[in-house]
Coordinates of N, CA, C and O in Angstrom, one line a residue:
M22 N -70.0 45.8 -28.9 CA -71.2 45.7 -28.0 C -72.4 46.4 -28.8 O -73.5 45.8 -28.5
N23 N -72.3 47.5 -29.3 CA -73.4 47.8 -30.2 C -73.9 47.0 -31.3 O -75.1 47.0 -31.3
V24 N -73.1 46.2 -31.9 CA -73.7 45.1 -33.0 C -74.4 44.0 -32.2 O -75.3 43.7 -32.5
V25 N -73.7 43.6 -31.1 CA -74.5 42.5 -30.3 C -75.8 43.0 -29.8 O -76.9 42.2 -29.8
N26 N -75.8 44.1 -29.3 CA -77.3 44.7 -28.8 C -78.2 45.0 -29.9 O -79.5 44.5 -29.9
E27 N -77.8 45.3 -31.1 CA -78.7 45.5 -32.2 C -79.2 44.2 -32.9 O -80.4 44.0 -33.0
L28 N -78.1 43.1 -32.6 CA -78.6 41.6 -33.4 C -79.8 41.0 -32.5 O -80.8 40.7 -32.8
K29 N -79.5 41.3 -31.2 CA -80.4 40.8 -30.2 C -81.8 41.6 -30.2 O -82.8 40.8 -30.1
H30 N -81.8 42.7 -30.1 CA -82.9 43.7 -30.2 C -83.7 43.2 -31.6 O -84.7 42.8 -31.5
F31 N -83.1 43.0 -32.6 CA -83.7 42.8 -34.0 C -84.3 41.3 -33.8 O -85.6 40.9 -34.1
I32 N -83.6 40.4 -33.3 CA -84.2 39.1 -33.2 C -85.4 39.0 -32.2 O -86.4 38.4 -32.6
N33 N -85.3 39.7 -31.1 CA -86.3 39.7 -30.1 C -87.7 40.5 -30.5 O -88.7 40.2 -30.1
T34 N -87.5 41.5 -31.5 CA -88.4 42.4 -31.8 C -89.2 42.0 -33.0 O -90.3 42.5 -33.2
N35 N -88.3 41.7 -33.9 CA -88.9 41.4 -35.4 C -89.3 40.0 -35.8 O -89.8 39.8 -36.9
L36 N -88.7 39.2 -35.0 CA -89.0 37.7 -35.3 C -90.0 37.1 -34.3 O -90.0 37.6 -33.0
S37 N -90.6 36.2 -34.5 CA -91.7 35.4 -33.6 C -91.7 34.3 -33.4 O -91.0 33.4 -34.4
G38 N -92.0 33.4 -32.2 CA -92.0 32.0 -32.1 C -90.9 31.1 -32.6 O -89.7 31.4 -32.2
E39 N -91.2 30.2 -33.7 CA -90.4 29.5 -34.1 C -89.2 29.9 -34.8 O -87.9 29.6 -34.9
E40 N -89.3 31.1 -35.6 CA -88.3 31.9 -36.4 C -87.4 32.3 -35.3 O -86.3 32.4 -35.7
Q41 N -87.8 33.0 -34.2 CA -87.1 33.4 -33.3 C -86.0 32.2 -32.8 O -84.8 32.5 -32.3
A42 N -86.6 31.3 -32.6 CA -86.0 30.0 -31.9 C -84.9 29.6 -32.8 O -83.7 28.9 -32.1
K43 N -84.9 29.9 -34.1 CA -83.8 29.4 -34.9 C -82.6 30.4 -34.6 O -81.5 29.8 -35.3
Y44 N -82.6 31.3 -33.8 CA -81.4 32.2 -33.7 C -81.0 31.9 -32.3 O -80.2 32.8 -31.8
T45 N -81.5 31.0 -31.5 CA -81.2 30.9 -30.0 C -79.6 30.7 -29.9 O -78.9 31.4 -29.0
Y46 N -78.9 29.9 -30.7 CA -77.5 29.7 -30.6 C -76.8 30.9 -31.0 O -75.6 31.2 -30.5
L47 N -77.0 31.6 -31.8 CA -76.4 32.7 -32.5 C -76.6 33.8 -31.3 O -75.4 34.5 -30.9
K48 N -77.8 34.1 -30.5 CA -77.5 35.0 -29.6 C -76.7 34.5 -28.4 O -76.1 35.2 -27.6
A49 N -76.7 33.2 -28.2 CA -76.0 32.7 -27.1 C -74.4 32.9 -27.3 O -73.7 33.0 -26.3
L50 N -74.0 32.7 -28.5 CA -72.5 32.8 -28.8 C -72.0 34.2 -28.7 O -70.8 34.7 -28.6
C51 N -73.1 35.3 -28.7 CA -72.4 36.7 -28.7 C -72.0 37.0 -27.2 O -71.1 37.7 -27.2
D52 N -72.4 36.5 -26.1 CA -72.0 36.9 -24.8 C -70.6 36.2 -24.5 O -70.1 37.2 -24.0
P53 N -70.3 35.1 -24.9 CA -68.9 34.7 -24.5 C -68.0 35.7 -25.4 O -67.0 35.9 -24.9
L54 N -68.2 36.0 -26.5 CA -67.4 36.9 -27.3 C -67.2 38.3 -26.7 O -66.1 38.8 -26.4
M55 N -68.3 38.8 -26.2 CA -68.3 40.1 -25.5 C -67.5 40.0 -24.3 O -66.8 40.9 -24.0
I56 N -67.8 39.0 -23.6 CA -67.2 38.8 -22.1 C -65.6 38.5 -22.3 O -65.0 39.2 -21.6
Y57 N -65.3 37.8 -23.3 CA -63.7 37.5 -23.7 C -63.1 39.1 -24.0 O -62.2 39.4 -23.1
L58 N -63.8 39.8 -24.6 CA -63.1 41.2 -24.8 C -63.3 42.0 -23.7 O -62.1 42.8 -23.4
A59 N -64.4 42.0 -23.0 CA -64.5 42.9 -21.7 C -63.6 42.5 -20.6 O -63.3 43.3 -19.8
M60 N -63.2 41.0 -20.4 CA -62.5 40.6 -19.6 C -60.9 41.3 -19.7 O -60.2 41.7 -18.6
L61 N -60.4 41.4 -20.9 CA -59.3 41.9 -21.1 C -59.4 43.5 -20.6 O -58.3 43.9 -20.1
D62 N -60.3 44.0 -20.9 CA -60.5 45.5 -20.5 C -60.4 45.6 -19.2 O -59.8 46.6 -18.6
T63 N -61.3 45.0 -18.3 CA -61.5 45.3 -16.9 C -60.2 44.5 -16.3 O -59.9 45.2 -15.2
D64 N -59.3 43.7 -17.0 CA -58.2 43.3 -16.3 C -57.1 44.5 -16.3 O -56.6 44.9 -15.3
M65 N -57.3 45.4 -17.3 CA -56.4 46.5 -17.5 C -56.9 47.6 -16.6 O -56.2 48.4 -16.2
Y66 N -58.2 47.9 -16.7 CA -58.9 49.2 -16.4 C -59.6 49.2 -15.2 O -60.0 50.4 -14.7
G67 N -60.2 48.0 -14.7 CA -61.0 47.9 -13.6 C -62.5 48.0 -14.0 O -62.9 47.5 -15.0
S68 N -63.4 48.9 -13.3 CA -64.6 49.1 -13.4 C -64.8 49.7 -14.8 O -64.0 50.4 -15.4
M69 N -66.0 49.3 -15.6 CA -66.1 49.8 -17.1 C -67.7 49.9 -17.2 O -68.5 49.1 -16.4
A70 N -68.0 50.8 -18.1 CA -69.4 50.8 -18.6 C -69.9 49.5 -19.4 O -69.1 49.3 -20.2
Y71 N -70.7 48.8 -19.0 CA -71.0 47.4 -19.4 C -72.4 47.3 -19.6 O -73.1 47.0 -20.6
T72 N -73.3 47.0 -18.5 CA -74.5 46.6 -18.4 C -75.6 47.7 -19.1 O -76.7 47.4 -19.9
E73 N -75.1 49.1 -19.0 CA -75.9 49.9 -19.6 C -75.3 50.6 -20.8 O -75.8 51.6 -21.4
A74 N -74.2 50.1 -21.3 CA -73.4 50.8 -22.6 C -74.2 50.5 -23.7 O -74.9 49.4 -24.0
Y75 N -74.2 51.5 -24.7 CA -74.9 51.2 -26.0 C -76.4 51.0 -25.9 O -76.8 50.2 -26.7
Q76 N -77.0 51.6 -24.9 CA -78.5 51.2 -24.6 C -79.3 52.2 -25.0 O -80.5 52.3 -24.9
A77 N -78.8 53.6 -25.3 CA -79.7 54.7 -25.5 C -80.7 54.5 -26.5 O -81.8 55.0 -26.5
R78 N -80.6 53.9 -27.7 CA -81.5 53.8 -28.8 C -82.6 52.8 -28.3 O -83.6 52.7 -29.0
Y79 N -82.3 52.0 -27.2 CA -83.5 51.2 -26.8 C -84.1 51.7 -25.4 O -84.7 51.1 -24.8
G80 N -83.9 53.0 -25.4 CA -84.5 53.5 -24.1 C -83.7 53.8 -22.9 O -84.1 54.1 -21.8
G81 N -82.4 53.4 -23.2 CA -81.2 53.7 -22.1 C -80.6 55.0 -21.8 O -81.3 55.9 -22.5
T82 N -79.7 55.0 -21.3 CA -79.0 56.3 -21.0 C -77.7 56.7 -21.8 O -77.3 55.7 -22.4
L83 N -77.6 57.9 -22.0 CA -76.3 58.3 -22.8 C -75.3 58.3 -21.9 O -73.9 58.7 -22.3
T84 N -75.3 58.2 -20.6 CA -74.3 58.2 -19.5 C -74.5 56.9 -18.7 O -74.9 57.0 -17.7
P85 N -74.0 55.8 -19.3 CA -74.1 54.6 -18.6 C -73.1 54.6 -17.3 O -72.1 55.2 -17.2
K86 N -73.7 53.9 -16.4 CA -72.9 53.7 -15.0 C -71.7 52.6 -15.2 O -71.8 52.1 -16.4
Y87 N -70.8 52.9 -14.3 CA -69.4 51.9 -14.4 C -69.8 50.7 -13.6 O -70.3 50.9 -12.3
D88 N -69.8 49.6 -14.0 CA -70.0 48.4 -13.3 C -68.6 48.1 -12.6 O -67.6 48.1 -13.4
T89 N -68.6 47.5 -11.5 CA -67.3 47.1 -10.8 C -67.0 45.8 -11.3 O -67.8 45.1 -11.8
Q90 N -65.7 45.5 -10.9 CA -65.3 43.9 -11.5 C -66.1 43.0 -10.7 O -66.6 42.0 -11.3
E91 N -66.5 43.3 -9.6 CA -67.1 42.1 -8.7 C -68.7 42.1 -9.4 O -69.1 41.0 -9.7
E92 N -69.3 43.3 -9.8 CA -70.6 43.0 -10.6 C -70.5 42.3 -11.8 O -71.3 41.7 -12.3
L93 N -69.5 42.8 -12.4 CA -69.1 42.1 -13.8 C -68.9 40.6 -13.8 O -69.6 39.7 -14.4
F94 N -68.0 40.2 -12.8 CA -67.7 38.9 -12.6 C -69.1 38.2 -12.4 O -69.1 37.1 -12.8
E95 N -70.0 38.6 -11.5 CA -71.3 38.0 -11.3 C -72.0 37.8 -12.5 O -72.6 36.8 -12.8
L96 N -72.1 38.8 -13.1 CA -73.0 38.9 -14.4 C -72.5 37.8 -15.4 O -73.0 37.1 -15.9
W97 N -71.0 38.0 -15.6 CA -70.5 37.2 -16.6 C -70.7 35.8 -16.3 O -70.7 34.8 -17.3
E98 N -70.6 35.4 -15.2 CA -70.8 33.9 -14.6 C -72.0 33.4 -14.9 O -72.3 32.3 -15.5
T99 N -73.1 34.2 -14.6 CA -74.4 33.9 -15.1 C -74.7 33.8 -16.7 O -75.1 32.9 -17.2
E100 N -74.2 34.7 -17.4 CA -74.2 34.8 -18.7 C -73.5 33.6 -19.5 O -74.1 33.1 -20.4
L101 N -72.2 33.2 -19.1 CA -71.7 32.4 -19.5 C -72.3 31.1 -19.2 O -72.3 30.0 -20.0
K102 N -72.6 30.8 -18.0 CA -73.2 29.5 -17.9 C -74.6 29.5 -18.5 O -74.8 28.2 -18.9
T103 N -75.3 30.4 -18.8 CA -76.5 30.3 -19.7 C -76.1 29.9 -21.0 O -76.8 29.1 -21.6
A104 N -75.0 30.5 -21.7 CA -74.7 30.3 -22.8 C -74.2 28.9 -23.0 O -74.7 28.1 -24.0
V105 N -73.5 28.3 -22.0 CA -73.0 27.1 -22.3 C -74.2 25.9 -22.2 O -74.3 25.1 -23.0
E106 N -75.1 26.2 -21.2 CA -76.1 25.4 -21.1 C -77.1 25.4 -22.4 O -77.6 24.5 -22.8
T107 N -77.1 26.7 -22.9 CA -78.0 26.8 -24.3 C -77.2 26.0 -25.5 O -78.1 25.4 -26.2
L108 N -75.9 26.4 -25.5 CA -75.4 25.5 -26.6 C -75.0 24.0 -26.5 O -74.9 23.2 -27.4
A109 N -75.3 23.6 -25.1 CA -75.2 22.1 -24.8 C -76.3 21.3 -25.2 O -76.4 20.1 -25.0
N110 N -77.4 22.0 -25.4 CA -78.8 21.5 -25.5 C -79.6 21.7 -26.9 O -79.3 22.9 -27.4
D111 N -80.5 21.0 -27.3 CA -81.1 21.3 -28.5 C -82.4 22.4 -28.0 O -82.7 22.4 -27.1
V112 N -82.5 23.1 -29.2 CA -83.5 24.1 -29.0 C -85.0 23.4 -29.2 O -85.3 22.8 -30.4
V113 N -86.0 23.4 -28.4 CA -87.1 22.9 -28.6 C -88.5 23.7 -28.4 O -88.5 24.4 -27.4
V114 N -89.3 23.8 -29.4 CA -90.4 24.4 -29.4 C -91.7 23.5 -29.6 O -91.5 22.8 -30.8
N115 N -92.6 23.5 -28.8 CA -93.8 22.6 -29.0 C -93.3 21.3 -29.4 O -94.1 20.7 -30.2
G116 N -92.4 20.6 -28.5 CA -92.2 19.2 -28.8 C -91.2 19.2 -29.9 O -90.8 17.9 -30.0
A117 N -90.7 20.0 -30.6 CA -90.2 19.7 -31.9 C -88.7 20.4 -31.9 O -88.6 21.6 -31.2
N118 N -87.5 19.7 -32.1 CA -86.4 20.2 -32.2 C -86.2 21.4 -33.4 O -86.7 21.1 -34.5
I119 N -85.8 22.6 -33.1 CA -85.7 23.7 -34.0 C -84.3 23.6 -34.5 O -83.3 23.9 -33.7
P120 N -84.2 23.3 -35.9 CA -82.8 23.7 -36.3 C -82.2 25.1 -36.3 O -82.8 26.0 -36.4
Q121 N -80.8 25.2 -36.0 CA -80.3 26.5 -35.6 C -79.7 27.2 -36.7 O -79.1 26.3 -37.7
Q122 N -79.9 28.4 -37.0 CA -79.2 29.2 -37.9 C -77.8 29.2 -38.1 O -77.3 29.2 -36.9
S123 N -77.3 28.8 -39.3 CA -75.7 28.9 -39.1 C -75.2 30.2 -39.9 O -75.8 30.6 -41.0
L124 N -74.1 30.5 -39.4 CA -73.4 31.7 -40.1 C -72.5 31.0 -41.3 O -71.8 31.8 -42.0
A125 N -72.1 29.8 -40.9 CA -71.1 29.1 -41.8 C -69.9 30.0 -41.9 O -69.1 30.2 -40.8
N126 N -69.2 30.3 -43.1 CA -68.0 30.9 -43.1 C -68.2 32.4 -42.6 O -67.0 32.9 -42.7
Q127 N -69.2 32.9 -42.5 CA -69.3 34.2 -41.8 C -68.9 34.2 -40.5 O -68.7 35.3 -39.9
D128 N -69.0 33.1 -39.8 CA -68.4 32.9 -38.4 C -66.8 32.7 -38.6 O -66.4 31.6 -38.8
L129 N -66.2 33.8 -38.7 CA -64.7 33.7 -38.8 C -63.9 32.9 -37.7 O -62.6 32.7 -38.0
I130 N -64.6 32.8 -36.6 CA -63.7 31.9 -35.6 C -63.9 30.6 -35.7 O -63.0 29.8 -35.7
Y131 N -65.3 30.0 -35.7 CA -65.6 28.8 -35.6 C -66.3 28.2 -36.5 O -66.6 26.8 -36.7
K132 N -66.7 29.0 -37.7 CA -67.5 28.5 -38.8 C -68.7 27.8 -38.4 O -69.1 26.8 -39.0
S133 N -69.4 28.5 -37.5 CA -70.7 27.8 -36.7 C -70.6 26.4 -36.2 O -71.5 25.7 -36.0
D134 N -69.4 26.0 -35.6 CA -69.1 24.8 -35.1 C -69.5 25.2 -33.6 O -68.7 25.7 -32.9
Y135 N -71.0 25.0 -33.2 CA -71.3 25.3 -31.8 C -70.7 24.6 -30.8 O -70.7 24.9 -29.7
T136 N -70.1 23.4 -31.0 CA -69.5 22.5 -30.0 C -68.3 23.3 -29.7 O -67.9 23.4 -28.4
K137 N -67.5 24.0 -30.5 CA -66.3 24.8 -30.3 C -66.6 26.1 -29.4 O -66.1 26.5 -28.6
W138 N -67.9 26.7 -29.8 CA -68.3 27.8 -29.2 C -68.7 27.5 -27.8 O -68.3 28.1 -26.7
L139 N -69.1 26.4 -27.5 CA -69.6 25.8 -26.2 C -68.3 25.7 -25.3 O -68.2 26.0 -24.2
K140 N -67.2 24.9 -26.0 CA -66.0 24.9 -25.1 C -65.3 26.1 -24.8 O -64.9 26.4 -23.8
F141 N -65.4 27.1 -25.7 CA -64.9 28.6 -25.5 C -65.5 29.1 -24.5 O -65.1 29.6 -23.5
A142 N -67.0 29.2 -24.4 CA -67.7 29.7 -23.3 C -67.4 29.0 -22.0 O -67.4 29.8 -21.1
N143 N -67.2 27.8 -22.0 CA -66.9 26.9 -20.8 C -65.7 27.2 -20.3 O -65.4 27.5 -18.9
S144 N -64.6 27.4 -21.2 CA -63.1 27.8 -20.9 C -63.2 29.2 -20.2 O -62.4 29.4 -19.3
L145 N -63.9 30.0 -20.7 CA -64.2 31.4 -20.1 C -64.4 31.4 -18.6 O -64.1 32.3 -17.8
R146 N -65.4 30.5 -18.4 CA -65.7 30.4 -17.1 C -64.6 30.0 -16.1 O -64.5 30.5 -14.9
L147 N -63.6 29.2 -16.7 CA -62.3 28.7 -15.9 C -61.5 30.2 -15.7 O -61.0 30.1 -14.7
K148 N -61.5 30.8 -16.7 CA -60.8 32.2 -16.7 C -61.3 32.9 -15.6 O -60.6 33.5 -14.7
L149 N -62.7 32.9 -15.6 CA -63.2 33.8 -14.4 C -63.0 33.2 -13.1 O -62.7 34.0 -12.1
A150 N -63.1 31.9 -13.0 CA -62.7 31.4 -11.6 C -61.3 31.6 -11.4 O -61.0 31.9 -10.0
A151 N -60.4 31.8 -12.2 CA -58.9 32.0 -11.9 C -58.8 33.3 -11.4 O -58.1 33.8 -10.3
R152 N -59.8 34.4 -11.8 CA -59.8 35.5 -11.3 C -60.4 35.8 -9.9 O -60.2 36.9 -9.2
L153 N -61.3 34.7 -9.5 CA -61.9 34.9 -8.2 C -61.1 33.9 -7.2 O -61.5 34.0 -6.2
I154 N -60.2 33.4 -7.5 CA -59.6 32.3 -6.6 C -59.0 33.0 -5.3 O -58.9 32.3 -4.2
N155 N -58.4 34.0 -5.5 CA -57.8 34.8 -4.5 C -58.8 35.6 -3.6 O -58.7 36.2 -2.5
V156 N -60.1 36.0 -4.0 CA -61.0 36.7 -3.5 C -62.1 36.0 -2.9 O -62.8 36.1 -1.8
D157 N -62.6 34.8 -3.7 CA -63.6 34.0 -3.2 C -63.2 32.4 -3.5 O -63.8 32.2 -4.4
L158 N -62.5 31.9 -2.7 CA -62.1 30.5 -3.1 C -63.3 29.6 -3.4 O -63.2 28.6 -4.1
D159 N -64.2 29.4 -2.4 CA -65.3 28.7 -2.6 C -66.0 28.8 -3.8 O -66.5 27.8 -4.8
R160 N -66.4 30.1 -4.1 CA -67.2 30.2 -5.4 C -66.3 29.9 -6.5 O -66.9 29.4 -7.4
A161 N -65.0 30.2 -6.5 CA -64.2 29.7 -7.8 C -64.2 28.2 -7.7 O -64.5 27.8 -8.9
L162 N -63.9 27.6 -7.0 CA -64.2 26.0 -6.7 C -65.5 25.5 -7.2 O -65.5 24.7 -8.1
N163 N -66.5 26.2 -6.9 CA -67.8 25.9 -7.3 C -68.0 26.0 -8.8 O -68.5 25.2 -9.5
I164 N -67.4 27.1 -9.3 CA -67.4 27.2 -10.8 C -66.8 26.2 -11.4 O -67.2 25.5 -12.6
V165 N -65.6 25.7 -11.0 CA -64.7 24.8 -11.5 C -65.4 23.4 -11.6 O -65.5 22.8 -12.6
K166 N -66.1 23.0 -10.4 CA -66.9 21.9 -10.3 C -68.0 21.8 -11.5 O -68.1 20.9 -12.2
D167 N -68.6 23.1 -11.7 CA -69.8 23.1 -12.6 C -69.1 23.1 -14.1 O -69.8 22.4 -15.1
V168 N -68.1 23.6 -14.4 CA -67.4 23.8 -15.6 C -67.2 22.2 -16.1 O -67.3 21.9 -17.2
A169 N -66.8 21.4 -15.0 CA -66.4 20.0 -15.5 C -67.7 19.3 -16.0 O -67.4 18.1 -16.6
K170 N -68.7 19.6 -15.9 CA -69.9 19.0 -16.6 C -70.0 19.1 -18.0 O -70.7 18.4 -18.8
Y171 N -69.2 20.1 -18.7 CA -69.3 20.3 -20.1 C -67.6 20.3 -20.7 O -66.9 20.6 -19.7
P172 N -67.6 20.3 -21.8 CA -66.3 20.3 -22.4 C -65.7 21.6 -22.5 O -66.4 22.5 -22.4
I173 N -64.4 21.5 -22.4 CA -63.4 22.9 -22.6 C -62.7 22.8 -23.6 O -62.6 21.8 -24.3
M174 N -62.0 23.9 -23.9 CA -61.1 23.7 -24.9 C -59.9 23.0 -24.6 O -59.3 23.3 -23.7
D175 N -59.5 22.0 -25.6 CA -58.4 20.9 -24.9 C -57.3 20.7 -26.1 O -56.6 19.9 -26.2
G176 N -57.3 21.7 -27.2 CA -56.5 21.6 -28.2 C -56.2 22.9 -28.9 O -57.2 23.7 -28.9
L177 N -55.3 23.0 -29.8 CA -55.2 24.1 -30.9 C -56.3 24.0 -31.7 O -56.5 25.1 -32.2
D178 N -57.0 23.2 -32.0 CA -58.1 23.0 -32.9 C -59.2 23.7 -32.3 O -60.2 24.1 -33.1
D179 N -59.4 23.9 -31.0 CA -60.5 24.4 -30.3 C -60.0 26.1 -30.2 O -60.9 26.8 -29.8
D180 N -58.9 26.4 -30.4 CA -58.5 27.6 -29.9 C -58.4 28.7 -31.2 O -58.7 28.2 -32.4
F181 N -58.5 30.1 -31.0 CA -58.3 30.9 -32.0 C -57.7 32.1 -31.4 O -57.6 32.3 -30.3
L182 N -57.0 33.0 -32.3 CA -56.1 34.2 -32.1 C -57.0 35.2 -32.2 O -57.5 35.5 -33.6
Y183 N -57.1 36.0 -31.4 CA -58.0 37.2 -31.8 C -56.9 38.4 -31.6 O -56.2 38.6 -30.6
N184 N -56.7 39.2 -32.6 CA -55.6 40.1 -32.6 C -56.3 41.4 -33.0 O -56.6 41.9 -34.2
K185 N -56.2 42.2 -32.0 CA -56.8 43.6 -32.4 C -56.1 44.5 -33.3 O -56.8 45.4 -33.8
G186 N -54.9 44.2 -33.3 CA -54.0 45.0 -34.2 C -53.7 46.4 -33.8 O -54.1 46.6 -32.7
I187 N -52.8 47.0 -34.6 CA -52.6 48.4 -34.1 C -53.3 49.5 -34.9 O -52.9 50.7 -34.5
D188 N -53.9 49.2 -35.8 CA -54.4 50.0 -36.8 C -55.8 50.4 -36.3 O -56.7 49.6 -35.9
D189 N -56.3 51.8 -36.3 CA -57.5 52.1 -35.8 C -58.3 52.3 -36.9 O -58.0 53.4 -37.9
R190 N -59.4 51.6 -37.3 CA -60.1 51.6 -38.5 C -61.5 52.1 -38.2 O -62.4 52.0 -39.1
H191 N -61.6 52.9 -37.1 CA -62.9 53.4 -36.9 C -63.3 54.7 -37.6 O -64.3 55.3 -37.4
F192 N -62.2 55.3 -38.0 CA -62.6 56.7 -38.8 C -62.2 56.6 -40.2 O -61.4 55.9 -40.7
A193 N -63.1 57.5 -40.9 CA -62.8 57.5 -42.4 C -61.2 57.8 -42.7 O -60.5 58.3 -42.1
G194 N -60.6 57.1 -43.6 CA -59.4 57.2 -44.1 C -58.3 56.3 -43.3 O -57.3 56.3 -43.5
G195 N -59.0 55.4 -42.7 CA -58.2 54.2 -42.1 C -57.6 54.7 -40.6 O -58.1 55.3 -39.7
N196 N -56.4 54.5 -40.7 CA -55.3 54.9 -39.4 C -55.6 56.3 -39.0 O -55.0 57.2 -39.6
S197 N -56.1 56.5 -37.8 CA -56.1 57.7 -37.2 C -55.2 58.1 -36.2 O -55.2 59.3 -35.7
L198 N -54.4 57.3 -36.0 CA -53.1 57.4 -34.9 C -52.0 58.1 -35.6 O -51.7 57.8 -36.8
N199 N -51.5 59.0 -35.1 CA -50.2 59.8 -35.4 C -49.1 59.0 -35.1 O -48.7 59.2 -33.9
R200 N -48.3 58.4 -35.9 CA -47.1 57.6 -35.7 C -46.1 58.0 -36.4 O -46.4 58.4 -37.6
V201 N -44.8 58.2 -36.0 CA -43.8 58.5 -36.9 C -43.3 57.3 -37.2 O -43.1 56.4 -36.8

């Protein structure tokens, strides 16, 4: 989350106009990845710090509020829908298509294949609908209907495996877990 916030802040404050527009897709693909990881956390723990987390350096608080699952699902549906619509369309500035910056092989998941990122984001919307089905059936079905407008992951070529691993590499010296 810290890296995503810094990336978006840098693009929004240090680049202007057409240069900023070149990074539209990169900013859009950050949200689905963040949401994917946060969904796993909120499935396990419920409410979590999300909207105000890691915002202190940008004028935010050091004690972020905990967002409820209901609030998070509402936010995530909006963010995922925006990401899908962004990735599904060309970026146009002053009537001209702006070619998008590519991470190429630095994108370890899809190698800057934005169609696969679109499918991933749209498929996350289905996962969100599945979480809402017993709470708000009409809303879940409306999400599913909207998802049908865009492609979803439909094979192993679209999928990826994210393995958090068991090693804690956040502290100097590698694994800080005391295991026997």
